[in-house]
Amino acid sequence: MAQLATKLADLYKELVTTTVQFDELRRYTKESLDEFKRLLERQSDKIDRIERERITAEAELTARIKFLEGRLDVLSEKALHLAVADIAAGYVRRGADGDAIKRLPDGT
């Protein structure tokens, strides 16, 4: 009977030890999962912030490109008007000799 009581005490001690270890392992696992969840949320926030910054930068660059294209169009149009005015002035100067239209040196 004494052996049975000793054996039962040992088994109870193992059960208590195992329960404590299991509870400790469960707590550690929960803490690890909570930390992992926090890290994932932080990474998600970083990714969202970076994406917003990318979208903003892309919009700014697109606006800048459109502005520069508009300026280039205006400058090209001005250059074309100046070239046409210069050619017209050349025709007028050559027309002052009595010959209304003369050919340019390049044959035009």
Short mmCIF file of N, CA, C and O in Angstrom, two decimals:
data_model
loop_
_atom_site.label_atom_id
_atom_site.label_comp_id
_atom_site.label_asym_id
_atom_site.label_seq_id
_atom_site.Cartn_x
_atom_site.Cartn_y
_atom_site.Cartn_z
N MET A 1 0.80 -1.18 0.00
CA MET A 1 0.00 0.00 0.00
C MET A 1 0.86 1.27 0.00
O MET A 1 0.49 2.25 -0.65
N ALA A 2 1.95 1.20 0.70
CA ALA A 2 2.86 2.33 0.75
C ALA A 2 3.45 2.61 -0.63
O ALA A 2 3.64 3.76 -1.03
N GLN A 3 3.73 1.52 -1.32
CA GLN A 3 4.26 1.69 -2.69
C GLN A 3 3.22 2.35 -3.58
O GLN A 3 3.55 3.19 -4.42
N LEU A 4 2.00 1.96 -3.42
CA LEU A 4 0.91 2.52 -4.22
C LEU A 4 0.75 4.01 -3.91
O LEU A 4 0.59 4.83 -4.83
N ALA A 5 0.82 4.38 -2.66
CA ALA A 5 0.71 5.78 -2.28
C ALA A 5 1.88 6.58 -2.82
O ALA A 5 1.73 7.71 -3.32
N THR A 6 3.09 6.01 -2.77
CA THR A 6 4.28 6.67 -3.30
C THR A 6 4.15 6.84 -4.81
O THR A 6 4.45 7.90 -5.37
N LYS A 7 3.71 5.77 -5.45
CA LYS A 7 3.54 5.80 -6.91
C LYS A 7 2.49 6.84 -7.28
O LYS A 7 2.66 7.62 -8.23
N LEU A 8 1.39 6.90 -6.54
CA LEU A 8 0.34 7.86 -6.79
C LEU A 8 0.84 9.29 -6.55
O LEU A 8 0.55 10.20 -7.35
N ALA A 9 1.64 9.50 -5.53
CA ALA A 9 2.22 10.82 -5.24
C ALA A 9 3.16 11.23 -6.36
O ALA A 9 3.17 12.39 -6.79
N ASP A 10 3.96 10.29 -6.84
CA ASP A 10 4.87 10.59 -7.95
C ASP A 10 4.10 10.95 -9.22
O ASP A 10 4.46 11.90 -9.93
N LEU A 11 3.05 10.19 -9.50
CA LEU A 11 2.24 10.49 -10.69
C LEU A 11 1.56 11.84 -10.56
O LEU A 11 1.50 12.62 -11.52
N TYR A 12 1.06 12.17 -9.38
CA TYR A 12 0.43 13.46 -9.15
C TYR A 12 1.45 14.58 -9.33
O TYR A 12 1.16 15.62 -9.94
N LYS A 13 2.66 14.36 -8.80
CA LYS A 13 3.73 15.35 -8.93
C LYS A 13 4.07 15.57 -10.41
O LYS A 13 4.24 16.70 -10.87
N GLU A 14 4.14 14.48 -11.18
CA GLU A 14 4.40 14.59 -12.62
C GLU A 14 3.27 15.32 -13.33
O GLU A 14 3.51 16.14 -14.22
N LEU A 15 2.03 15.01 -12.93
CA LEU A 15 0.87 15.67 -13.53
C LEU A 15 0.91 17.17 -13.24
O LEU A 15 0.70 17.98 -14.16
N VAL A 16 1.21 17.56 -12.02
CA VAL A 16 1.30 18.97 -11.67
C VAL A 16 2.44 19.63 -12.43
O VAL A 16 2.29 20.72 -13.01
N THR A 17 3.60 18.95 -12.50
CA THR A 17 4.75 19.50 -13.23
C THR A 17 4.40 19.66 -14.71
O THR A 17 4.68 20.70 -15.31
N THR A 18 3.79 18.66 -15.30
CA THR A 18 3.42 18.71 -16.71
C THR A 18 2.39 19.81 -16.95
O THR A 18 2.49 20.55 -17.94
N THR A 19 1.43 19.95 -16.06
CA THR A 19 0.41 21.00 -16.19
C THR A 19 1.06 22.38 -16.12
O THR A 19 0.75 23.27 -16.94
N VAL A 20 1.97 22.55 -15.18
CA VAL A 20 2.66 23.84 -15.05
C VAL A 20 3.48 24.11 -16.30
O VAL A 20 3.46 25.23 -16.85
N GLN A 21 4.19 23.09 -16.79
CA GLN A 21 4.99 23.28 -18.00
C GLN A 21 4.09 23.59 -19.20
O GLN A 21 4.42 24.44 -20.03
N PHE A 22 2.97 22.91 -19.29
CA PHE A 22 2.05 23.15 -20.39
C PHE A 22 1.48 24.57 -20.32
O PHE A 22 1.42 25.27 -21.34
N ASP A 23 1.09 24.99 -19.12
CA ASP A 23 0.57 26.35 -18.96
C ASP A 23 1.64 27.39 -19.32
O ASP A 23 1.34 28.41 -19.96
N GLU A 24 2.87 27.12 -18.92
CA GLU A 24 3.97 28.04 -19.24
C GLU A 24 4.21 28.08 -20.75
O GLU A 24 4.41 29.15 -21.34
N LEU A 25 4.16 26.91 -21.37
CA LEU A 25 4.33 26.84 -22.82
C LEU A 25 3.19 27.55 -23.54
O LEU A 25 3.42 28.29 -24.51
N ARG A 26 1.96 27.40 -23.06
CA ARG A 26 0.81 28.07 -23.66
C ARG A 26 0.97 29.60 -23.53
O ARG A 26 0.72 30.34 -24.47
N ARG A 27 1.39 30.07 -22.36
CA ARG A 27 1.60 31.51 -22.14
C ARG A 27 2.69 32.03 -23.07
O ARG A 27 2.52 33.07 -23.72
N TYR A 28 3.79 31.29 -23.19
CA TYR A 28 4.89 31.70 -24.06
C TYR A 28 4.42 31.74 -25.52
O TYR A 28 4.74 32.68 -26.27
N THR A 29 3.65 30.74 -25.93
CA THR A 29 3.13 30.70 -27.30
C THR A 29 2.21 31.88 -27.56
O THR A 29 2.29 32.54 -28.60
N LYS A 30 1.33 32.20 -26.61
CA LYS A 30 0.43 33.33 -26.76
C LYS A 30 1.22 34.63 -26.85
O LYS A 30 0.93 35.49 -27.70
N GLU A 31 2.22 34.80 -26.00
CA GLU A 31 3.05 36.01 -26.05
C GLU A 31 3.78 36.11 -27.38
O GLU A 31 3.87 37.20 -27.96
N SER A 32 4.29 34.99 -27.86
CA SER A 32 5.00 34.98 -29.15
C SER A 32 4.06 35.34 -30.29
O SER A 32 4.42 36.14 -31.18
N LEU A 33 2.86 34.79 -30.26
CA LEU A 33 1.88 35.10 -31.31
C LEU A 33 1.45 36.56 -31.25
O LEU A 33 1.29 37.21 -32.29
N ASP A 34 1.27 37.08 -30.03
CA ASP A 34 0.91 38.49 -29.89
C ASP A 34 2.01 39.39 -30.42
O ASP A 34 1.74 40.38 -31.11
N GLU A 35 3.26 39.06 -30.12
CA GLU A 35 4.39 39.85 -30.62
C GLU A 35 4.47 39.76 -32.14
O GLU A 35 4.69 40.76 -32.83
N PHE A 36 4.26 38.57 -32.68
CA PHE A 36 4.26 38.39 -34.13
C PHE A 36 3.16 39.23 -34.78
O PHE A 36 3.37 39.88 -35.80
N LYS A 37 1.98 39.24 -34.16
CA LYS A 37 0.86 40.02 -34.67
C LYS A 37 1.21 41.52 -34.65
O LYS A 37 0.93 42.24 -35.61
N ARG A 38 1.83 41.98 -33.57
CA ARG A 38 2.23 43.39 -33.50
C ARG A 38 3.24 43.72 -34.59
O ARG A 38 3.16 44.78 -35.23
N LEU A 39 4.20 42.82 -34.81
CA LEU A 39 5.21 43.06 -35.85
C LEU A 39 4.56 43.09 -37.24
O LEU A 39 4.93 43.92 -38.08
N LEU A 40 3.61 42.20 -37.47
CA LEU A 40 2.90 42.20 -38.76
C LEU A 40 2.13 43.49 -38.97
O LEU A 40 2.14 44.06 -40.07
N GLU A 41 1.47 43.97 -37.92
CA GLU A 41 0.73 45.22 -38.03
C GLU A 41 1.68 46.38 -38.29
O GLU A 41 1.37 47.26 -39.11
N ARG A 42 2.83 46.37 -37.62
CA ARG A 42 3.82 47.44 -37.85
C ARG A 42 4.33 47.40 -39.29
O ARG A 42 4.45 48.43 -39.94
N GLN A 43 4.61 46.19 -39.79
CA GLN A 43 5.06 46.05 -41.17
C GLN A 43 3.97 46.50 -42.14
O GLN A 43 4.26 47.17 -43.13
N SER A 44 2.74 46.15 -41.85
CA SER A 44 1.63 46.56 -42.70
C SER A 44 1.51 48.08 -42.72
O SER A 44 1.29 48.67 -43.79
N ASP A 45 1.66 48.71 -41.56
CA ASP A 45 1.61 50.17 -41.50
C ASP A 45 2.74 50.79 -42.32
O ASP A 45 2.53 51.78 -43.03
N LYS A 46 3.93 50.21 -42.22
CA LYS A 46 5.08 50.71 -43.00
C LYS A 46 4.81 50.58 -44.49
O LYS A 46 5.08 51.49 -45.27
N ILE A 47 4.29 49.43 -44.88
CA ILE A 47 4.00 49.20 -46.31
C ILE A 47 2.95 50.19 -46.79
O ILE A 47 3.09 50.76 -47.88
N ASP A 48 1.92 50.43 -45.99
CA ASP A 48 0.89 51.41 -46.36
C ASP A 48 1.49 52.80 -46.50
O ASP A 48 1.18 53.53 -47.45
N ARG A 49 2.35 53.18 -45.56
CA ARG A 49 2.98 54.51 -45.61
C ARG A 49 3.85 54.64 -46.85
O ARG A 49 3.79 55.65 -47.57
N ILE A 50 4.64 53.61 -47.13
CA ILE A 50 5.51 53.64 -48.31
C ILE A 50 4.67 53.72 -49.59
O ILE A 50 5.01 54.47 -50.52
N GLU A 51 3.57 53.00 -49.64
CA GLU A 51 2.70 53.03 -50.83
C GLU A 51 2.09 54.42 -51.00
O GLU A 51 2.01 54.94 -52.12
N ARG A 52 1.65 55.04 -49.89
CA ARG A 52 1.11 56.41 -49.98
C ARG A 52 2.18 57.37 -50.47
O ARG A 52 1.90 58.24 -51.31
N GLU A 53 3.40 57.23 -49.97
CA GLU A 53 4.49 58.10 -50.42
C GLU A 53 4.78 57.89 -51.90
O GLU A 53 5.03 58.84 -52.64
N ARG A 54 4.73 56.63 -52.36
CA ARG A 54 4.97 56.33 -53.77
C ARG A 54 3.89 56.96 -54.64
O ARG A 54 4.18 57.58 -55.67
N ILE A 55 2.65 56.84 -54.21
CA ILE A 55 1.54 57.42 -54.98
C ILE A 55 1.68 58.94 -55.04
O ILE A 55 1.50 59.54 -56.10
N THR A 56 2.02 59.55 -53.91
CA THR A 56 2.20 61.00 -53.88
C THR A 56 3.34 61.42 -54.80
O THR A 56 3.20 62.37 -55.58
N ALA A 57 4.47 60.72 -54.72
CA ALA A 57 5.61 61.05 -55.57
C ALA A 57 5.27 60.86 -57.04
O ALA A 57 5.65 61.69 -57.88
N GLU A 58 4.55 59.80 -57.35
CA GLU A 58 4.16 59.55 -58.74
C GLU A 58 3.25 60.66 -59.25
O GLU A 58 3.40 61.15 -60.38
N ALA A 59 2.30 61.09 -58.42
CA ALA A 59 1.39 62.17 -58.81
C ALA A 59 2.16 63.47 -59.02
O ALA A 59 1.90 64.21 -59.98
N GLU A 60 3.12 63.75 -58.14
CA GLU A 60 3.93 64.96 -58.28
C GLU A 60 4.76 64.91 -59.56
O GLU A 60 4.84 65.91 -60.29
N LEU A 61 5.35 63.75 -59.85
CA LEU A 61 6.14 63.62 -61.08
C LEU A 61 5.27 63.73 -62.32
O LEU A 61 5.66 64.37 -63.30
N THR A 62 4.10 63.14 -62.28
CA THR A 62 3.19 63.23 -63.43
C THR A 62 2.78 64.67 -63.67
O THR A 62 2.76 65.14 -64.82
N ALA A 63 2.47 65.38 -62.59
CA ALA A 63 2.10 66.80 -62.74
C ALA A 63 3.28 67.60 -63.28
O ALA A 63 3.09 68.46 -64.16
N ARG A 64 4.47 67.32 -62.79
CA ARG A 64 5.67 68.04 -63.27
C ARG A 64 5.91 67.74 -64.75
O ARG A 64 6.24 68.63 -65.52
N ILE A 65 5.75 66.49 -65.15
CA ILE A 65 5.94 66.10 -66.56
C ILE A 65 4.92 66.83 -67.43
O ILE A 65 5.28 67.38 -68.49
N LYS A 66 3.66 66.86 -67.00
CA LYS A 66 2.63 67.55 -67.79
C LYS A 66 2.94 69.04 -67.90
O LYS A 66 2.77 69.64 -68.95
N PHE A 67 3.40 69.63 -66.80
CA PHE A 67 3.78 71.05 -66.82
C PHE A 67 4.91 71.28 -67.81
O PHE A 67 4.85 72.21 -68.64
N LEU A 68 5.93 70.43 -67.76
CA LEU A 68 7.07 70.60 -68.66
C LEU A 68 6.69 70.34 -70.13
O LEU A 68 7.18 71.02 -71.02
N GLU A 69 5.79 69.38 -70.34
CA GLU A 69 5.31 69.14 -71.70
C GLU A 69 4.56 70.36 -72.22
O GLU A 69 4.71 70.74 -73.39
N GLY A 70 3.76 70.96 -71.37
CA GLY A 70 3.04 72.18 -71.75
C GLY A 70 4.00 73.30 -72.10
O GLY A 70 3.81 74.01 -73.10
N ARG A 71 5.03 73.47 -71.26
CA ARG A 71 6.03 74.50 -71.54
C ARG A 71 6.75 74.22 -72.85
O ARG A 71 7.00 75.13 -73.65
N LEU A 72 7.08 72.95 -73.07
CA LEU A 72 7.76 72.57 -74.32
C LEU A 72 6.86 72.87 -75.52
O LEU A 72 7.34 73.38 -76.54
N ASP A 73 5.58 72.58 -75.41
CA ASP A 73 4.65 72.89 -76.50
C ASP A 73 4.63 74.39 -76.78
O ASP A 73 4.68 74.82 -77.94
N VAL A 74 4.55 75.18 -75.71
CA VAL A 74 4.53 76.64 -75.88
C VAL A 74 5.82 77.12 -76.53
O VAL A 74 5.81 77.92 -77.47
N LEU A 75 6.96 76.63 -76.03
CA LEU A 75 8.24 77.06 -76.59
C LEU A 75 8.40 76.60 -78.04
O LEU A 75 8.92 77.34 -78.88
N SER A 76 7.94 75.40 -78.34
CA SER A 76 8.00 74.91 -79.72
C SER A 76 7.14 75.76 -80.64
O SER A 76 7.55 76.08 -81.76
N GLU A 77 5.96 76.11 -80.15
CA GLU A 77 5.08 76.94 -80.96
C GLU A 77 5.69 78.32 -81.18
O GLU A 77 5.64 78.86 -82.28
N LYS A 78 6.28 78.90 -80.13
CA LYS A 78 6.95 80.19 -80.29
C LYS A 78 8.10 80.10 -81.28
O LYS A 78 8.27 80.98 -82.13
N ALA A 79 8.89 79.02 -81.17
CA ALA A 79 10.01 78.85 -82.09
C ALA A 79 9.50 78.71 -83.52
O ALA A 79 10.10 79.28 -84.45
N LEU A 80 8.41 78.00 -83.71
CA LEU A 80 7.84 77.84 -85.05
C LEU A 80 7.36 79.19 -85.58
O LEU A 80 7.63 79.54 -86.74
N HIS A 81 6.68 79.97 -84.73
CA HIS A 81 6.21 81.30 -85.16
C HIS A 81 7.40 82.20 -85.52
O HIS A 81 7.34 82.94 -86.52
N LEU A 82 8.46 82.15 -84.72
CA LEU A 82 9.64 82.96 -85.01
C LEU A 82 10.29 82.53 -86.33
O LEU A 82 10.71 83.37 -87.13
N ALA A 83 10.36 81.22 -86.56
CA ALA A 83 10.96 80.73 -87.79
C ALA A 83 10.12 81.16 -89.00
O ALA A 83 10.66 81.61 -90.02
N VAL A 84 8.79 81.03 -88.88
CA VAL A 84 7.91 81.44 -89.98
C VAL A 84 8.03 82.95 -90.21
O VAL A 84 8.12 83.41 -91.35
N ALA A 85 8.07 83.73 -89.13
CA ALA A 85 8.21 85.19 -89.26
C ALA A 85 9.55 85.55 -89.90
O ALA A 85 9.62 86.45 -90.75
N ASP A 86 10.59 84.83 -89.52
CA ASP A 86 11.92 85.07 -90.09
C ASP A 86 11.92 84.76 -91.59
O ASP A 86 12.44 85.53 -92.40
N ILE A 87 11.31 83.65 -91.96
CA ILE A 87 11.25 83.28 -93.39
C ILE A 87 10.40 84.30 -94.15
O ILE A 87 10.77 84.74 -95.25
N ALA A 88 9.28 84.70 -93.55
CA ALA A 88 8.41 85.70 -94.20
C ALA A 88 9.15 87.02 -94.37
O ALA A 88 9.06 87.66 -95.43
N ALA A 89 9.90 87.41 -93.35
CA ALA A 89 10.68 88.66 -93.44
C ALA A 89 11.72 88.53 -94.55
O ALA A 89 11.97 89.49 -95.29
N GLY A 90 12.30 87.35 -94.68
CA GLY A 90 13.27 87.12 -95.77
C GLY A 90 12.62 87.26 -97.14
O GLY A 90 13.19 87.85 -98.06
N TYR A 91 11.43 86.70 -97.28
CA TYR A 91 10.71 86.85 -98.55
C TYR A 91 10.40 88.31 -98.83
O TYR A 91 10.52 88.79 -99.96
N VAL A 92 9.98 89.03 -97.79
CA VAL A 92 9.65 90.45 -97.97
C VAL A 92 10.89 91.22 -98.38
O VAL A 92 10.84 92.07 -99.27
N ARG A 93 12.03 90.95 -97.72
CA ARG A 93 13.28 91.65 -98.07
C ARG A 93 13.69 91.35 -99.50
O ARG A 93 14.08 92.22 -100.26
N ARG A 94 13.60 90.11 -99.88
CA ARG A 94 13.97 89.76 -101.26
C ARG A 94 12.95 90.30 -102.25
O ARG A 94 13.28 90.61 -103.37
N GLY A 95 11.70 90.45 -101.82
CA GLY A 95 10.66 90.99 -102.68
C GLY A 95 10.84 92.48 -102.91
O GLY A 95 10.31 93.03 -103.87
N ALA A 96 11.57 93.15 -102.07
CA ALA A 96 11.80 94.59 -102.22
C ALA A 96 12.64 94.87 -103.45
O ALA A 96 12.65 95.99 -103.95
N ASP A 97 13.34 93.90 -103.98
CA ASP A 97 14.16 94.08 -105.18
C ASP A 97 13.28 94.11 -106.44
O ASP A 97 13.78 94.29 -107.53
N GLY A 98 11.99 93.94 -106.27
CA GLY A 98 11.10 93.91 -107.43
C GLY A 98 10.66 92.51 -107.75
O GLY A 98 9.68 92.31 -108.43
N ASP A 99 11.38 91.52 -107.31
CA ASP A 99 11.01 90.13 -107.53
C ASP A 99 10.26 89.67 -106.28
O ASP A 99 10.85 89.52 -105.22
N ALA A 100 8.95 89.47 -106.39
CA ALA A 100 8.12 89.22 -105.21
C ALA A 100 8.55 87.96 -104.44
O ALA A 100 8.59 87.97 -103.23
N ILE A 101 8.87 86.91 -105.15
CA ILE A 101 9.27 85.67 -104.48
C ILE A 101 10.57 85.19 -105.10
O ILE A 101 10.64 84.96 -106.30
N LYS A 102 11.55 85.02 -104.27
CA LYS A 102 12.81 84.44 -104.71
C LYS A 102 13.05 83.17 -103.95
O LYS A 102 12.55 83.00 -102.85
N ARG A 103 13.84 82.34 -104.48
CA ARG A 103 14.17 81.11 -103.83
C ARG A 103 15.19 81.35 -102.73
O ARG A 103 16.07 82.19 -102.87
N LEU A 104 15.03 80.59 -101.65
CA LEU A 104 16.01 80.65 -100.56
C LEU A 104 17.27 79.92 -101.01
O LEU A 104 17.24 79.13 -101.96
N PRO A 105 18.38 80.16 -100.34
CA PRO A 105 19.62 79.47 -100.72
C PRO A 105 19.49 77.95 -100.71
O PRO A 105 20.17 77.26 -101.46
N ASP A 106 18.61 77.43 -99.90
CA ASP A 106 18.48 75.97 -99.86
C ASP A 106 17.51 75.45 -100.93
O ASP A 106 17.22 74.27 -100.98
N GLY A 107 17.00 76.34 -101.76
CA GLY A 107 16.15 75.92 -102.88
C GLY A 107 14.67 76.03 -102.63
O GLY A 107 13.88 75.71 -103.50
N THR A 108 14.28 76.45 -101.45
CA THR A 108 12.84 76.55 -101.16
C THR A 108 12.28 77.89 -101.54
O THR A 108 12.96 78.87 -101.66
#
